[in-house]
Short mmCIF file of C-alpha atoms and ligand atoms in Angstrom, two decimals:
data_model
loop_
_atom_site.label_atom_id
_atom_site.label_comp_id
_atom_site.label_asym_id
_atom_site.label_seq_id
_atom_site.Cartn_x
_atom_site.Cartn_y
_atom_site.Cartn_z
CA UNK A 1 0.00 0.00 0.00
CA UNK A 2 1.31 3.87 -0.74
CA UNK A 3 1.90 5.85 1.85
CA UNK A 4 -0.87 8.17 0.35
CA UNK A 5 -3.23 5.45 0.84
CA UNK A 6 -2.24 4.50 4.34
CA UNK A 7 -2.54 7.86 5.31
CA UNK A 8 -6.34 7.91 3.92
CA UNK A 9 -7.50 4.92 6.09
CA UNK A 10 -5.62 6.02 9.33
CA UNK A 11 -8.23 4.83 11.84
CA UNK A 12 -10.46 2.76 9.88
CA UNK A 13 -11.83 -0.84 10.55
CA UNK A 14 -11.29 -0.21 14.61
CA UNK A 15 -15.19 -1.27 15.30
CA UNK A 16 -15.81 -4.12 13.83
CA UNK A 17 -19.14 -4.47 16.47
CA UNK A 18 -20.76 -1.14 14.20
CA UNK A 19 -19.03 -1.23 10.99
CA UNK A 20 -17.84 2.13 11.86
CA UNK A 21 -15.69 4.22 9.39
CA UNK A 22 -14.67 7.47 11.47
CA UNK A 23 -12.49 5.98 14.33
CA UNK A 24 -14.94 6.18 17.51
CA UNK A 25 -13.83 8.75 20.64
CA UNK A 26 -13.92 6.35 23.57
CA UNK A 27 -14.17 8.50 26.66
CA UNK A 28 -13.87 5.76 28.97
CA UNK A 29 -11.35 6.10 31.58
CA UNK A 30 -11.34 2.55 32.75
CA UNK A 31 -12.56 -0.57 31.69
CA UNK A 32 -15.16 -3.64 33.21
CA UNK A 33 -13.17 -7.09 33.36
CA UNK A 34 -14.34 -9.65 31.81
CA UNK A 35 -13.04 -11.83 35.31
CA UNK A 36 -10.74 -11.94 37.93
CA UNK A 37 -7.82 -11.87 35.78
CA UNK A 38 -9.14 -11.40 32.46
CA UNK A 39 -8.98 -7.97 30.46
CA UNK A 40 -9.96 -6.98 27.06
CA UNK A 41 -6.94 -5.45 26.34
CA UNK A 42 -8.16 -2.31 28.02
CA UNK A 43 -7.64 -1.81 31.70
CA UNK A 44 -7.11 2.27 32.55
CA UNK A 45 -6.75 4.58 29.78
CA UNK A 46 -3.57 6.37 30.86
CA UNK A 47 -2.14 2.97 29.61
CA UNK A 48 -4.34 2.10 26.97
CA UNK A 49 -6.97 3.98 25.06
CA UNK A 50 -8.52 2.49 21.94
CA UNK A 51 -8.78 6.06 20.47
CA UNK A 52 -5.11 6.69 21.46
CA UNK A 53 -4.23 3.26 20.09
CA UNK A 54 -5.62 3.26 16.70
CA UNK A 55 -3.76 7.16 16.42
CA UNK A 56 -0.63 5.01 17.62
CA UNK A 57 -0.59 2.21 15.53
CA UNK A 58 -1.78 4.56 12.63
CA UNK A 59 1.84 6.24 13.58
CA UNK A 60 4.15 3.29 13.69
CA UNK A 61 2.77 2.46 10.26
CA UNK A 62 3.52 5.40 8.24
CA UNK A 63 6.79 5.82 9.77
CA UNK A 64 7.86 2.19 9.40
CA UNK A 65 8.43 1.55 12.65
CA UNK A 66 7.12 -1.34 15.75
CA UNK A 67 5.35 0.64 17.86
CA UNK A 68 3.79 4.44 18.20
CA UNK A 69 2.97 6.41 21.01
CA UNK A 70 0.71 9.45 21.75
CA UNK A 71 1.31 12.10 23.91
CA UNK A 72 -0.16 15.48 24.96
CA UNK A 73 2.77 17.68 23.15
CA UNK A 74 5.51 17.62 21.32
CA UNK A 75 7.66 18.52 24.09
CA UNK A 76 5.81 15.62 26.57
CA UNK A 77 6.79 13.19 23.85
CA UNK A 78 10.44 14.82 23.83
CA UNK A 79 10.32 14.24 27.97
CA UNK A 80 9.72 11.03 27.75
CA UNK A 81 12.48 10.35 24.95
CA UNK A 82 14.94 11.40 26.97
CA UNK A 83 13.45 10.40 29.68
CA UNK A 84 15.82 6.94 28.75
CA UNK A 85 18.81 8.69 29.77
CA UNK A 86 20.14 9.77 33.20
CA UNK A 87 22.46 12.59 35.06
CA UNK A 88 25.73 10.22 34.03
CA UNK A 89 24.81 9.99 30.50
CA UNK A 90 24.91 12.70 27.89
CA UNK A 91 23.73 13.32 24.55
CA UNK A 92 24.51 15.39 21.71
CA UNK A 93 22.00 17.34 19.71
CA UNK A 94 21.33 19.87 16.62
CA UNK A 95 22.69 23.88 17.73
CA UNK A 96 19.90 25.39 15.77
CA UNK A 97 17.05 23.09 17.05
CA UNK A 98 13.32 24.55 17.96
CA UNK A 99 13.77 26.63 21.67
CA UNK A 100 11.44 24.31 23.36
CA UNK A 101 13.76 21.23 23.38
CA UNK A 102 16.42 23.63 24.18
CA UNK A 103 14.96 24.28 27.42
CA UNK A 104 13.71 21.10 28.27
CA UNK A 105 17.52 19.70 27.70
CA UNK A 106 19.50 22.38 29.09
CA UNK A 107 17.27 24.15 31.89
CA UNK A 108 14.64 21.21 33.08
CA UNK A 109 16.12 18.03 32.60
CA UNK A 110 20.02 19.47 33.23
CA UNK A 111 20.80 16.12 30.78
CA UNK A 112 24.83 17.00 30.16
CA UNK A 113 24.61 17.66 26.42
CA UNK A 114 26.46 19.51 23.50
CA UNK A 115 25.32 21.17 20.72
CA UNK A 116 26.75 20.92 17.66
CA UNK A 117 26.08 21.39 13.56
CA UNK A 118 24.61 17.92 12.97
CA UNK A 119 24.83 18.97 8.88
CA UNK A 120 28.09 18.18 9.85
CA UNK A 121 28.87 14.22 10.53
CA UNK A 122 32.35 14.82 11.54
CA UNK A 123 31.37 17.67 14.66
CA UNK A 124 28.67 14.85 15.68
CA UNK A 125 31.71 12.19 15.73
CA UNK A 126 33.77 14.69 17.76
CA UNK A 127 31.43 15.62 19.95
CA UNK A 128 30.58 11.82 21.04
CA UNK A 129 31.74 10.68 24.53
CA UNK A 130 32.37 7.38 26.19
CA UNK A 131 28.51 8.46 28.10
CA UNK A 132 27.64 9.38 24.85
CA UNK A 133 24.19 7.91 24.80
CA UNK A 134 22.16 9.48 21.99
CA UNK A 135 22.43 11.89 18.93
CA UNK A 136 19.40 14.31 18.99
CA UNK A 137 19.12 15.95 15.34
CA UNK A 138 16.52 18.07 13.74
CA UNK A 139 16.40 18.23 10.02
CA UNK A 140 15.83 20.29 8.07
CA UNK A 141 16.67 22.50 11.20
CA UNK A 142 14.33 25.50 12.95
CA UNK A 143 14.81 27.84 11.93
CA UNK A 144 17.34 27.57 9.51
CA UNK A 145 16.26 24.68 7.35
CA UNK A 146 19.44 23.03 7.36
CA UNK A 147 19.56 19.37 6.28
CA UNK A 148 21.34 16.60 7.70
CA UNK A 149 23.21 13.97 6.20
CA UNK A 150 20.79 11.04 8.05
CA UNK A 151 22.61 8.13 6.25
CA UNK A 152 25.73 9.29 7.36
CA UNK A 153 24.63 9.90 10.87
CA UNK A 154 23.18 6.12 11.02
CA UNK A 155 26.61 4.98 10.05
CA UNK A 156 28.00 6.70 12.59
CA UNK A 157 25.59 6.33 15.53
CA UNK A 158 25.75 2.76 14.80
CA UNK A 159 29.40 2.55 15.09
CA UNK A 160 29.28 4.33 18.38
CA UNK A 161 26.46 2.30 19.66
CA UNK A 162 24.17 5.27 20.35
CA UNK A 163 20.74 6.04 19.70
CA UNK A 164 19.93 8.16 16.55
CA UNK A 165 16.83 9.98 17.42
CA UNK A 166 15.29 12.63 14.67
CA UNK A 167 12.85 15.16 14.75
CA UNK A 168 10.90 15.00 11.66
CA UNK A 169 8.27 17.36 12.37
CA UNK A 170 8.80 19.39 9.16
CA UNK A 171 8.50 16.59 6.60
CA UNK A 172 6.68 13.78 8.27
CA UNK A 173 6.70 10.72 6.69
CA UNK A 174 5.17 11.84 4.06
CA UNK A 175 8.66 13.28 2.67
CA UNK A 176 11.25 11.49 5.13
CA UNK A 177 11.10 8.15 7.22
CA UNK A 178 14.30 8.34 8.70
CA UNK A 179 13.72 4.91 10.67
CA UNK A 180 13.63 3.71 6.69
CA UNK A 181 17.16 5.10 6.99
CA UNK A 182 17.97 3.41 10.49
CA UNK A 183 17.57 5.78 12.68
CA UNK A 184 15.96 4.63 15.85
CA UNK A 185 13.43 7.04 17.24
CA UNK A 186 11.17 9.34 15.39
CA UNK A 187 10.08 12.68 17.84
CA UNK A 188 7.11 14.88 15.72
CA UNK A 189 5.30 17.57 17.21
CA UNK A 190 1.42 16.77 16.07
CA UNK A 191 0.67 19.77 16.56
CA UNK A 192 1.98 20.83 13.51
CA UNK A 193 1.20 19.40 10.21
CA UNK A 194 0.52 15.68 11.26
CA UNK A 195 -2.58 16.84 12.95
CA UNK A 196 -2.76 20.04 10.79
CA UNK A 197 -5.13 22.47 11.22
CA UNK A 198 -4.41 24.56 14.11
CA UNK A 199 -7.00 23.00 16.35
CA UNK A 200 -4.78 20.58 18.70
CA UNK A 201 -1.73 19.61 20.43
CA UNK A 202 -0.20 16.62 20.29
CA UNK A 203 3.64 14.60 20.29
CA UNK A 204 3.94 11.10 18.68
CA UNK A 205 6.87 8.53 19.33
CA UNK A 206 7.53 6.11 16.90
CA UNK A 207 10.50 3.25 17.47
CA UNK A 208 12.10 0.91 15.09
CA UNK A 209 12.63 -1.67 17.90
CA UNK A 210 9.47 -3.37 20.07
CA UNK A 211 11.97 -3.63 22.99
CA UNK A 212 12.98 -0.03 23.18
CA UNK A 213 8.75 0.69 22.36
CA UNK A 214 8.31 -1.31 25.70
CA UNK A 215 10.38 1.13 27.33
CA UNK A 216 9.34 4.27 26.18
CA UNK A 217 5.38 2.90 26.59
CA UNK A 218 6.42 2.07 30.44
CA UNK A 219 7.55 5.77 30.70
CA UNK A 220 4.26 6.67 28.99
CA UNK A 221 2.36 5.25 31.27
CA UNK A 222 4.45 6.45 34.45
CA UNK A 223 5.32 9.30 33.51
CA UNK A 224 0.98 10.41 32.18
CA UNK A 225 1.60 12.98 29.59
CA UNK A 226 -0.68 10.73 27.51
CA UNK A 227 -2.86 12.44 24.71
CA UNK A 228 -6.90 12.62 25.13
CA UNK A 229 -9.42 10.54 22.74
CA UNK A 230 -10.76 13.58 21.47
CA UNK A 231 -7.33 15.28 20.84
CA UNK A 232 -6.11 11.90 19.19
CA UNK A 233 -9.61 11.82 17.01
CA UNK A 234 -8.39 15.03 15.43
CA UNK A 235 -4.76 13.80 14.44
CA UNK A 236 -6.37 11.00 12.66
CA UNK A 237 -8.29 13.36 10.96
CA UNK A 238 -6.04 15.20 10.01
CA UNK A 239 -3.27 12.53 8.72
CA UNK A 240 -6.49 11.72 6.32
CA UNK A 241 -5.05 14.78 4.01
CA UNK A 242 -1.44 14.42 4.87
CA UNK A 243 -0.06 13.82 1.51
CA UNK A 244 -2.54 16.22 -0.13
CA UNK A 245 -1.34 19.27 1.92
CA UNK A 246 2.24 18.49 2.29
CA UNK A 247 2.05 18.33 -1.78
CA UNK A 248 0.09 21.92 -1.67
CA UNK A 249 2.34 23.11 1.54
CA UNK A 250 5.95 22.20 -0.88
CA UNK A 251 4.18 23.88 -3.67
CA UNK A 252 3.24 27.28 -2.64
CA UNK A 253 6.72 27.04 -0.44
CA UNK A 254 9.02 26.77 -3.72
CA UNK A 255 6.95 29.55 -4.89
CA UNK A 256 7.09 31.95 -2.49
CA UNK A 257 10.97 30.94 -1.79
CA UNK A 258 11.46 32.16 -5.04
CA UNK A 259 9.62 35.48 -4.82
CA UNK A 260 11.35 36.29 -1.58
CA UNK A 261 14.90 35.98 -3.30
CA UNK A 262 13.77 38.10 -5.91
CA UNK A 263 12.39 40.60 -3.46
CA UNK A 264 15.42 44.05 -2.98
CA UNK A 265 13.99 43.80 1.01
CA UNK A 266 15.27 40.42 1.65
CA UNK A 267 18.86 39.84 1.81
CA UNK A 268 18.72 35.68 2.36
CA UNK A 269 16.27 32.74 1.88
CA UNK A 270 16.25 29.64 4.07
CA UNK A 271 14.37 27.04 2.21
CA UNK A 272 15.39 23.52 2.35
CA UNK A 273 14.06 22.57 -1.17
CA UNK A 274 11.06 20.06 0.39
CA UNK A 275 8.22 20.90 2.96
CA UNK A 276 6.61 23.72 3.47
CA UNK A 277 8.64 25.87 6.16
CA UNK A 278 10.67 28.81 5.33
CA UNK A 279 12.39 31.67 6.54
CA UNK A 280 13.87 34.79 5.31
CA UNK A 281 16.48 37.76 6.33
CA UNK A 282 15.34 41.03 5.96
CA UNK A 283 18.16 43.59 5.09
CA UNK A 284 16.82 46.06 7.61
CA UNK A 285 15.31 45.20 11.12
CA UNK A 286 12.78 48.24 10.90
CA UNK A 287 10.97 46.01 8.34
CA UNK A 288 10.53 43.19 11.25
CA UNK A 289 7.80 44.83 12.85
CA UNK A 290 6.61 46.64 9.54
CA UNK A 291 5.70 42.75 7.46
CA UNK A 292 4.42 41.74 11.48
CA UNK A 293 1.54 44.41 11.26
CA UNK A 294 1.50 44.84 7.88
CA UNK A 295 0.46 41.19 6.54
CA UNK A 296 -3.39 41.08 6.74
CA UNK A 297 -3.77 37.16 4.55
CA UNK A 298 -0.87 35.74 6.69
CA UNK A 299 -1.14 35.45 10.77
CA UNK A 300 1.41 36.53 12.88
CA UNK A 301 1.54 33.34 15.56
CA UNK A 302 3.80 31.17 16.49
CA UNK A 303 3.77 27.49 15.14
CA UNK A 304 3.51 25.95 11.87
CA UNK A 305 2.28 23.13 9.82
CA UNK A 306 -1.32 24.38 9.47
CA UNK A 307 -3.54 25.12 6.77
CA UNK A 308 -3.12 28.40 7.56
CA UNK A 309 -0.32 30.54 6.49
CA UNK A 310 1.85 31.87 9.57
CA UNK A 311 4.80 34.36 10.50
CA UNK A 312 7.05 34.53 13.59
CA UNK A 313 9.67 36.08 14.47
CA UNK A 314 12.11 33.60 16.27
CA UNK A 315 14.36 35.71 18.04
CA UNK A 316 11.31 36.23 20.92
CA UNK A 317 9.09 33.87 19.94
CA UNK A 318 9.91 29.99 19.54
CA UNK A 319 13.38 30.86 19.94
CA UNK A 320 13.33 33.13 23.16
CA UNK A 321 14.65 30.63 25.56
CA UNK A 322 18.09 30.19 23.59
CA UNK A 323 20.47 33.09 24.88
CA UNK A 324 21.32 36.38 22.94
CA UNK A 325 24.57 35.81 22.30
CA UNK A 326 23.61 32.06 21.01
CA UNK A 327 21.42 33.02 18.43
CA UNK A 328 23.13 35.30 17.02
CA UNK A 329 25.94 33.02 16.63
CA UNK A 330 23.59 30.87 14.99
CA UNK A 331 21.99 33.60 12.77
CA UNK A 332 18.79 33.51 14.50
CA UNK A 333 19.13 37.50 14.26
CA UNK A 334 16.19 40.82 14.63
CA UNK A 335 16.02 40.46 10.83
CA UNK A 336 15.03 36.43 10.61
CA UNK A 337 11.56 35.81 10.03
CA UNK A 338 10.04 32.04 9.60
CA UNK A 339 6.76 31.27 7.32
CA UNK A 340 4.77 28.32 7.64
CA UNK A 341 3.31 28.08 4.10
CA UNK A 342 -0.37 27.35 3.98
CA UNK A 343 -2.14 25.45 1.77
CA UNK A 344 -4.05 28.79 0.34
CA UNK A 345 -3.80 29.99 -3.26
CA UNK A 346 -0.08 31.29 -3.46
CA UNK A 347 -0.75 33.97 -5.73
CA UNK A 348 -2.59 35.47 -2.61
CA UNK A 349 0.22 34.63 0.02
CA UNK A 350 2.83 36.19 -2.73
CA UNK A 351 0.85 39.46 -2.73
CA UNK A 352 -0.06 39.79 0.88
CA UNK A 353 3.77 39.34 1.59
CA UNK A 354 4.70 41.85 -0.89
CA UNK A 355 2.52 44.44 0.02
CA UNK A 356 3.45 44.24 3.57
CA UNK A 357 7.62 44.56 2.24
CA UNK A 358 6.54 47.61 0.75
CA UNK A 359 3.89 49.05 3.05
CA UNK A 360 4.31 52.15 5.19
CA UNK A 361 1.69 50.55 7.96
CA UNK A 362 2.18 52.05 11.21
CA UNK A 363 3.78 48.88 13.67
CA UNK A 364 4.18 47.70 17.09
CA UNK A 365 7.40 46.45 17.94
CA UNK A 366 7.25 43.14 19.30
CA UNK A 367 11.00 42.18 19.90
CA UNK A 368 9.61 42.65 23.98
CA UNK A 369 7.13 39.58 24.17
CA UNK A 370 6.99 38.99 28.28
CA UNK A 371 8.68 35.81 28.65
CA UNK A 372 5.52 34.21 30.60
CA UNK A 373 3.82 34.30 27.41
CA UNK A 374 6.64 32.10 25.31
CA UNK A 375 5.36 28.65 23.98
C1 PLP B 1 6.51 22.70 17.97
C2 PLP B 1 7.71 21.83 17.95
C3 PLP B 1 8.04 21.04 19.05
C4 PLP B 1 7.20 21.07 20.32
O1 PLP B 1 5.95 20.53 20.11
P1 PLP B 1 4.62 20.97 20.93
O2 PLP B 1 3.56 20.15 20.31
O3 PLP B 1 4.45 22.44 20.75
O4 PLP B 1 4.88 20.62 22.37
C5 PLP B 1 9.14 20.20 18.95
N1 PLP B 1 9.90 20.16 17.84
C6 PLP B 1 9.62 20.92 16.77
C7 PLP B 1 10.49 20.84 15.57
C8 PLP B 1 8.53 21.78 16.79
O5 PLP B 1 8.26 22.55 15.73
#
């Protein structure tokens, strides 16, 4: 079966007892017993849900791997990733990687860890220890759409006996199954355009190997962060149209790439050449806050991987929590801005950008965002 195909009957043939096609929201938090000892399969739905489940098995089969899991976020699904390792272990991980998993690494879980250019094997090789226990990687990266060599990083995490876990929220498997490649863990934010449309969060685990999916389900069920029956419901909905937007998403994405590096405003494209997420210098920070309150088709909001066309601004938004001095290093500067290109007509994204290049709208600056309100 084509992945196209899968994606279309994600959830179907779970209720054999109606016939029914739309996978049904069970709401049940526990389950009767058959008998003393018996269960259908179903005994508390922090462990099991048969929403959750068909969403998880859904997972594990478009990413080619043994066994999915379902969380309540991206970053729940990250926890419980790295959740494996341990204060005497350390892992290594992409520099330019989304804020969030910055913080949860550095300034929550205080996991020793480097950061390094993981578009470059050899840095990942040197940065490997003898407590080395996984290589975290992000490709392309956020918010600089750098790819990664993932063949060449299996090799190598292979050699070193670590685990090669990749963040493939901006293709999906739809455009890259990197445990196709070897790698062992797949992280994706739901949220974004596994699920869709805007209207949920949600983090999926998927694991090449059953025995490391037993571990990573026994931290999912001690650790809780599961995801609800509704919220699951409306990533199976939405994987229904995964290969129709992601086609639409890399479409209007290669076109407005290329009207952006036409533009005299912007001095640099990031596009990655697949998916739908770009992002773009300007050659003057003024015009941050002018295309912010200037853009009336496109949103200004964080996140991505919608139907809906949106702009942030890294620096203070997904990217607050890295420090100054960091991300400029990394060229996450005042003049970066990131699109996530809808799946509108691009003709009207291309003209709603340029007008708001060349507008004189009066702006608010919003390089101040309280930090309280960062995602
Ligand atoms: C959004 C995002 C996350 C975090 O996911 P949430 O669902 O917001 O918790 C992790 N990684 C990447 C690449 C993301 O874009």
């Amino acid at each position: 079966m084509k992945l196209a195909t899968a994606l279309v009957h994600a959830g179907t043939r779970r209720d054999p007892a109606t016939g029914a096609i739309a996978v049904p929201v069970y709401h049940s938090a526990t389950y009767q017993h058959p008998a003393l000892g018996q269960s259908t399969g179903y005994d508390y739905s922090r462990t099991k849900n048969p929403t959750r489940a068909a969403l998880e098995d859904a997972l594990a089969q478009l990413e080619g791997g043994a066994r999915g899991l379902a969380f309540a976020s991206g970053m729940a699904a990250l926890h419980a990733a790295l959740s494996l390792f341990g204060p005497e272990d350390h892992v290594v991980l992409t520099e330019d990687l989304y804020g969030g998993t910055f913080r949860l690494v550095d300034r929550l879980l205080h996991l020793p860890h480097t950061f390094v250019d993981t578009t470059k094997p050899e840095a990942v090789r040197a940065a490997l220890r003898p407590n080395t226990k996984a290589v975290v990687v992000e490709t392309p990266t956020n918010p600089l759409m750098k790819s990664a060599d993932l063949p060449a990083l299996v090799a190598l995490t292979r050699e070193a006996g670590v685990l090669l876990i990749v963040d493939n929220t901006f293709l999906t498997p739809y455009l890259q199954r990197p445990l196709e490649l070897g790698a062992d863990l797949v992280v994706h934010s739901a949220t974004k355009y596994l699920a869709g449309h805007n209207d949920v969060v949600a983090g999926a685990l998927v694991v090449r190997d059953a025995a490391l999916g037993e571990k990573l389900a026994y931290i999912q069920n001690g650790i809780g962060a599961i995801l609800g029956p509704q919220d699951a419901y409306l990533v199976i909905r939405g994987l229904k149209t995964l290969a129709l937007r992601m086609e639409r998403h890399q479409s209007n994405a290669r076109e407005v790439a290329a009207f952006l590096s036409s533009h005299p405003k912007v001095e640099r494209v990031h596009y990655a050449g697949q998916g739908g997420m770009l992002s773009f210098s300007v050659k003057d920070a003024a015009l941050v806050p002018q295309v912010l309150a200037g853009v009336r088709l496109c949103l200004f909001a964080e996140s991505l991987g919608g139907v809906e066309t949106l702009i942030t601004f890294p620096a203070t938004q997904t990217h607050a929590d890295i420090p100054v001095a960091r991300r400029e290093q990394l060229g996450i500067t005042d003049r970066l801005l990131r699109l996530s290109v809808g799946i509108e007509d691009c003709h009207d994204i291309i003209s709603d950008l340029a007008q708001a290049l060349d507008g004189h709208s009066r702006f608010e600056d919003v390089r101040h965002a309280p930090a309280a309100h960062r995602p």
